[in-house]
Amino acid sequence: MLSHESVWCAIDLLARKNGLTPSGLARRAGLDPTTFNPSKRTAGDGRPRWPSMESIAKILSATQADLSEFVALTGSGAEAGDEVAADDLTADGVEDLPLPLPQTVPLLASAEAGAGGFFDDGGYPLGSGWNEVPLPSLRGTGDYALKVTGDGMLPLYRDGDIVVVSPRTKVRRGDRIIIKPHSGELTVRIFQRKTTTLLETRSLDGGAKGDAAKTTIRLSEIDWIARIIWASQ
């Protein structure tokens, strides 16, 4: 029997099989890039949201796959976002996949990211205007890349560096995070702690000491925060 999880898992696996992210698969099929975002898989009240048969038909056409192959992917037993072994797929009659599987994530210049329309309420990529960049194998969907523009993220990140941001990854003390305020550009800080009303961070500048390194921001002034999990420097 098809389940909500197995159908979404099959979409993720079909994207990986073709060297794409779910957003890249949607784009290739002529769909909105956010069609298969994790935030679209559950309704606001917690009810499971299923992909439409039209969207499934379009991704099968775009990848030259057939329905039997898609159904085989639903039975692979993997959770969406997990690494998939080639043996798991060949057991269901699907051709071998090379490991590690290629992966790309959506890419946006950091100077553009402060404008509206690029992120949903959870900090996941939204809408058009994104490019894609190949990266080492990552786990899960929803990760994206920002290309640093200017010197606003010095001393850790220079103009031209690429940072990978993960809205789904738990943030811990000492992690580097992206902060999206209601207005203004994205900022990068070091996470200290979060209360019910405040976010406490430290400067990236290791030379700053005491209160000069600390910043407290009201959560009511922030759209979202997300952890930086990888950077090319």
Short mmCIF file of N, CA and C in Angstrom, two decimals, residues 126-212:
data_model
loop_
_atom_site.label_atom_id
_atom_site.label_comp_id
_atom_site.label_asym_id
_atom_site.label_seq_id
_atom_site.Cartn_x
_atom_site.Cartn_y
_atom_site.Cartn_z
N LEU A 126 12.26 29.49 -1.71
CA LEU A 126 10.92 29.73 -2.25
C LEU A 126 11.03 30.49 -3.56
N GLY A 127 10.19 30.16 -4.53
CA GLY A 127 10.06 30.95 -5.74
C GLY A 127 11.20 30.77 -6.72
N SER A 128 11.21 31.64 -7.71
CA SER A 128 12.23 31.58 -8.77
C SER A 128 13.40 32.48 -8.43
N GLY A 129 14.38 32.51 -9.30
CA GLY A 129 15.54 33.36 -9.08
C GLY A 129 16.74 32.64 -8.50
N TRP A 130 16.55 31.37 -8.14
CA TRP A 130 17.63 30.56 -7.60
C TRP A 130 18.39 29.87 -8.73
N ASN A 131 19.71 29.77 -8.59
CA ASN A 131 20.52 28.90 -9.44
C ASN A 131 20.76 27.60 -8.69
N GLU A 132 21.69 26.77 -9.15
CA GLU A 132 22.05 25.55 -8.44
C GLU A 132 23.56 25.40 -8.42
N VAL A 133 24.07 24.75 -7.37
CA VAL A 133 25.50 24.52 -7.25
C VAL A 133 25.73 23.08 -6.80
N PRO A 134 26.67 22.34 -7.42
CA PRO A 134 26.97 20.98 -6.97
C PRO A 134 27.80 21.02 -5.71
N LEU A 135 27.51 20.11 -4.79
CA LEU A 135 28.19 20.07 -3.51
C LEU A 135 28.48 18.63 -3.11
N PRO A 136 29.37 18.42 -2.13
CA PRO A 136 29.54 17.07 -1.60
C PRO A 136 28.22 16.54 -1.09
N SER A 137 28.08 15.22 -1.06
CA SER A 137 26.82 14.60 -0.68
C SER A 137 26.35 15.09 0.68
N LEU A 138 25.13 15.61 0.71
CA LEU A 138 24.51 16.07 1.95
C LEU A 138 23.32 15.18 2.25
N ARG A 139 22.81 15.27 3.46
CA ARG A 139 21.68 14.44 3.85
C ARG A 139 20.45 15.31 3.99
N GLY A 140 19.37 14.91 3.31
CA GLY A 140 18.12 15.60 3.50
C GLY A 140 17.86 16.67 2.46
N THR A 141 16.61 17.11 2.41
CA THR A 141 16.21 18.15 1.48
C THR A 141 15.96 19.44 2.24
N GLY A 142 15.93 20.53 1.49
CA GLY A 142 15.70 21.84 2.10
C GLY A 142 16.97 22.64 2.29
N ASP A 143 18.15 22.00 2.19
CA ASP A 143 19.41 22.73 2.28
C ASP A 143 19.59 23.59 1.04
N TYR A 144 20.26 24.72 1.20
CA TYR A 144 20.53 25.58 0.06
C TYR A 144 21.85 26.31 0.28
N ALA A 145 22.35 26.97 -0.76
CA ALA A 145 23.64 27.65 -0.68
C ALA A 145 23.47 29.14 -0.88
N LEU A 146 24.32 29.92 -0.22
CA LEU A 146 24.39 31.36 -0.42
C LEU A 146 25.81 31.71 -0.85
N LYS A 147 25.92 32.50 -1.89
CA LYS A 147 27.21 32.99 -2.32
C LYS A 147 27.46 34.34 -1.67
N VAL A 148 28.53 34.43 -0.89
CA VAL A 148 28.82 35.65 -0.14
C VAL A 148 29.20 36.77 -1.10
N THR A 149 28.56 37.91 -0.93
CA THR A 149 28.87 39.09 -1.74
C THR A 149 29.22 40.24 -0.80
N GLY A 150 30.37 40.85 -1.04
CA GLY A 150 30.81 41.94 -0.18
C GLY A 150 31.55 41.43 1.04
N ASP A 151 31.76 42.33 2.01
CA ASP A 151 32.57 41.99 3.20
C ASP A 151 31.75 41.94 4.48
N GLY A 152 30.41 41.81 4.34
CA GLY A 152 29.56 41.82 5.51
C GLY A 152 29.69 40.60 6.40
N MET A 153 30.33 39.50 5.91
CA MET A 153 30.46 38.28 6.71
C MET A 153 31.91 38.02 7.12
N LEU A 154 32.77 39.02 6.93
CA LEU A 154 34.13 38.90 7.42
C LEU A 154 34.12 38.87 8.95
N PRO A 155 35.10 38.23 9.61
CA PRO A 155 36.34 37.70 9.05
C PRO A 155 36.27 36.24 8.59
N LEU A 156 35.14 35.56 8.83
CA LEU A 156 35.09 34.13 8.51
C LEU A 156 34.81 33.85 7.05
N TYR A 157 33.93 34.65 6.43
CA TYR A 157 33.53 34.38 5.05
C TYR A 157 33.83 35.59 4.18
N ARG A 158 34.55 35.33 3.09
CA ARG A 158 34.97 36.39 2.19
C ARG A 158 34.08 36.46 0.96
N ASP A 159 34.20 37.56 0.24
CA ASP A 159 33.45 37.72 -1.00
C ASP A 159 33.76 36.55 -1.94
N GLY A 160 32.71 35.88 -2.44
CA GLY A 160 32.88 34.75 -3.33
C GLY A 160 32.78 33.40 -2.66
N ASP A 161 32.92 33.32 -1.33
CA ASP A 161 32.74 32.05 -0.64
C ASP A 161 31.29 31.58 -0.76
N ILE A 162 31.09 30.27 -0.67
CA ILE A 162 29.75 29.70 -0.69
C ILE A 162 29.50 29.00 0.64
N VAL A 163 28.39 29.32 1.28
CA VAL A 163 28.00 28.67 2.53
C VAL A 163 26.72 27.89 2.29
N VAL A 164 26.63 26.70 2.89
CA VAL A 164 25.43 25.88 2.79
C VAL A 164 24.64 26.04 4.08
N VAL A 165 23.36 26.35 3.92
CA VAL A 165 22.47 26.64 5.05
C VAL A 165 21.43 25.54 5.17
N SER A 166 21.16 25.11 6.40
CA SER A 166 20.21 24.01 6.62
C SER A 166 19.14 24.43 7.63
N PRO A 167 17.94 24.80 7.16
CA PRO A 167 16.86 25.15 8.08
C PRO A 167 16.41 23.98 8.95
N ARG A 168 16.65 22.74 8.49
CA ARG A 168 16.14 21.54 9.18
C ARG A 168 17.06 21.07 10.30
N THR A 169 18.32 21.58 10.34
CA THR A 169 19.30 21.08 11.30
C THR A 169 19.20 21.81 12.63
N LYS A 170 19.20 21.06 13.71
CA LYS A 170 19.10 21.66 15.04
C LYS A 170 20.31 22.55 15.32
N VAL A 171 20.05 23.71 15.90
CA VAL A 171 21.11 24.67 16.21
C VAL A 171 21.56 24.49 17.65
N ARG A 172 22.89 24.42 17.84
CA ARG A 172 23.46 24.24 19.17
C ARG A 172 24.39 25.40 19.49
N ARG A 173 24.69 25.56 20.75
CA ARG A 173 25.58 26.63 21.20
C ARG A 173 26.92 26.54 20.47
N GLY A 174 27.38 27.67 19.92
CA GLY A 174 28.64 27.71 19.20
C GLY A 174 28.50 27.54 17.70
N ASP A 175 27.30 27.16 17.22
CA ASP A 175 27.09 27.01 15.78
C ASP A 175 27.04 28.38 15.11
N ARG A 176 27.49 28.42 13.86
CA ARG A 176 27.34 29.62 13.05
C ARG A 176 25.97 29.60 12.40
N ILE A 177 25.26 30.71 12.48
CA ILE A 177 23.89 30.75 12.00
C ILE A 177 23.66 31.95 11.09
N ILE A 178 22.69 31.80 10.20
CA ILE A 178 22.17 32.91 9.41
C ILE A 178 20.93 33.44 10.12
N ILE A 179 20.83 34.75 10.25
CA ILE A 179 19.65 35.37 10.85
C ILE A 179 18.96 36.22 9.80
N LYS A 180 17.66 36.02 9.63
CA LYS A 180 16.88 36.83 8.71
C LYS A 180 15.95 37.73 9.52
N PRO A 181 16.28 39.02 9.67
CA PRO A 181 15.38 39.94 10.38
C PRO A 181 14.20 40.31 9.50
N HIS A 182 13.18 40.90 10.11
CA HIS A 182 12.02 41.32 9.32
C HIS A 182 12.41 42.28 8.20
N SER A 183 13.35 43.15 8.51
CA SER A 183 13.82 44.10 7.50
C SER A 183 15.35 44.11 7.54
N GLY A 184 15.96 44.38 6.40
CA GLY A 184 17.41 44.41 6.35
C GLY A 184 18.01 43.14 5.81
N GLU A 185 19.34 43.14 5.68
CA GLU A 185 20.06 42.02 5.08
C GLU A 185 20.27 40.88 6.07
N LEU A 186 20.57 39.71 5.52
CA LEU A 186 20.93 38.57 6.35
C LEU A 186 22.22 38.88 7.11
N THR A 187 22.30 38.35 8.32
CA THR A 187 23.53 38.49 9.10
C THR A 187 23.99 37.11 9.57
N VAL A 188 25.28 36.98 9.80
CA VAL A 188 25.85 35.73 10.30
C VAL A 188 26.39 35.98 11.70
N ARG A 189 25.99 35.13 12.63
CA ARG A 189 26.44 35.25 14.02
C ARG A 189 26.75 33.86 14.57
N ILE A 190 27.24 33.81 15.79
CA ILE A 190 27.49 32.56 16.50
C ILE A 190 26.40 32.39 17.56
N PHE A 191 25.68 31.29 17.48
CA PHE A 191 24.54 31.05 18.37
C PHE A 191 25.01 30.82 19.80
N GLN A 192 24.35 31.49 20.74
CA GLN A 192 24.61 31.28 22.16
C GLN A 192 23.43 30.55 22.81
N ARG A 193 22.27 31.18 22.79
CA ARG A 193 21.08 30.51 23.32
C ARG A 193 19.84 31.25 22.88
N LYS A 194 18.70 30.54 22.98
CA LYS A 194 17.43 31.15 22.63
C LYS A 194 16.44 30.91 23.75
N THR A 195 15.78 31.98 24.19
CA THR A 195 14.73 31.88 25.19
C THR A 195 13.39 31.97 24.48
N THR A 196 12.33 32.08 25.24
CA THR A 196 11.01 32.18 24.63
C THR A 196 10.82 33.51 23.91
N THR A 197 11.65 34.50 24.23
CA THR A 197 11.47 35.83 23.62
C THR A 197 12.72 36.40 22.99
N LEU A 198 13.90 35.87 23.34
CA LEU A 198 15.15 36.48 22.90
C LEU A 198 16.09 35.47 22.24
N LEU A 199 16.91 35.99 21.32
CA LEU A 199 18.00 35.23 20.72
C LEU A 199 19.31 35.89 21.11
N GLU A 200 20.20 35.11 21.72
CA GLU A 200 21.50 35.64 22.13
C GLU A 200 22.58 35.07 21.21
N THR A 201 23.43 35.95 20.67
CA THR A 201 24.48 35.54 19.75
C THR A 201 25.78 36.24 20.08
N ARG A 202 26.84 35.78 19.42
CA ARG A 202 28.15 36.43 19.55
C ARG A 202 28.66 36.80 18.16
N SER A 203 29.57 37.75 18.14
CA SER A 203 30.16 38.21 16.89
C SER A 203 31.04 37.12 16.29
N LEU A 204 31.22 37.15 14.96
CA LEU A 204 32.16 36.26 14.29
C LEU A 204 33.60 36.67 14.54
N ASP A 205 33.82 37.91 14.97
CA ASP A 205 35.15 38.44 15.18
C ASP A 205 35.72 37.90 16.49
N GLY A 206 36.68 37.00 16.36
CA GLY A 206 37.28 36.41 17.55
C GLY A 206 37.98 37.41 18.44
N GLY A 207 38.31 38.58 17.89
CA GLY A 207 38.99 39.59 18.69
C GLY A 207 38.07 40.39 19.58
N ALA A 208 36.78 40.35 19.30
CA ALA A 208 35.83 41.11 20.10
C ALA A 208 35.64 40.42 21.45
N LYS A 209 35.63 41.20 22.51
CA LYS A 209 35.52 40.66 23.86
C LYS A 209 34.32 41.24 24.58
N GLY A 210 33.84 40.49 25.58
CA GLY A 210 32.80 41.00 26.46
C GLY A 210 31.54 41.40 25.75
N ASP A 211 30.94 42.51 26.21
CA ASP A 211 29.67 42.95 25.66
C ASP A 211 29.77 43.33 24.18
N ALA A 212 30.99 43.69 23.73
CA ALA A 212 31.16 44.10 22.33
C ALA A 212 30.89 42.95 21.38
#
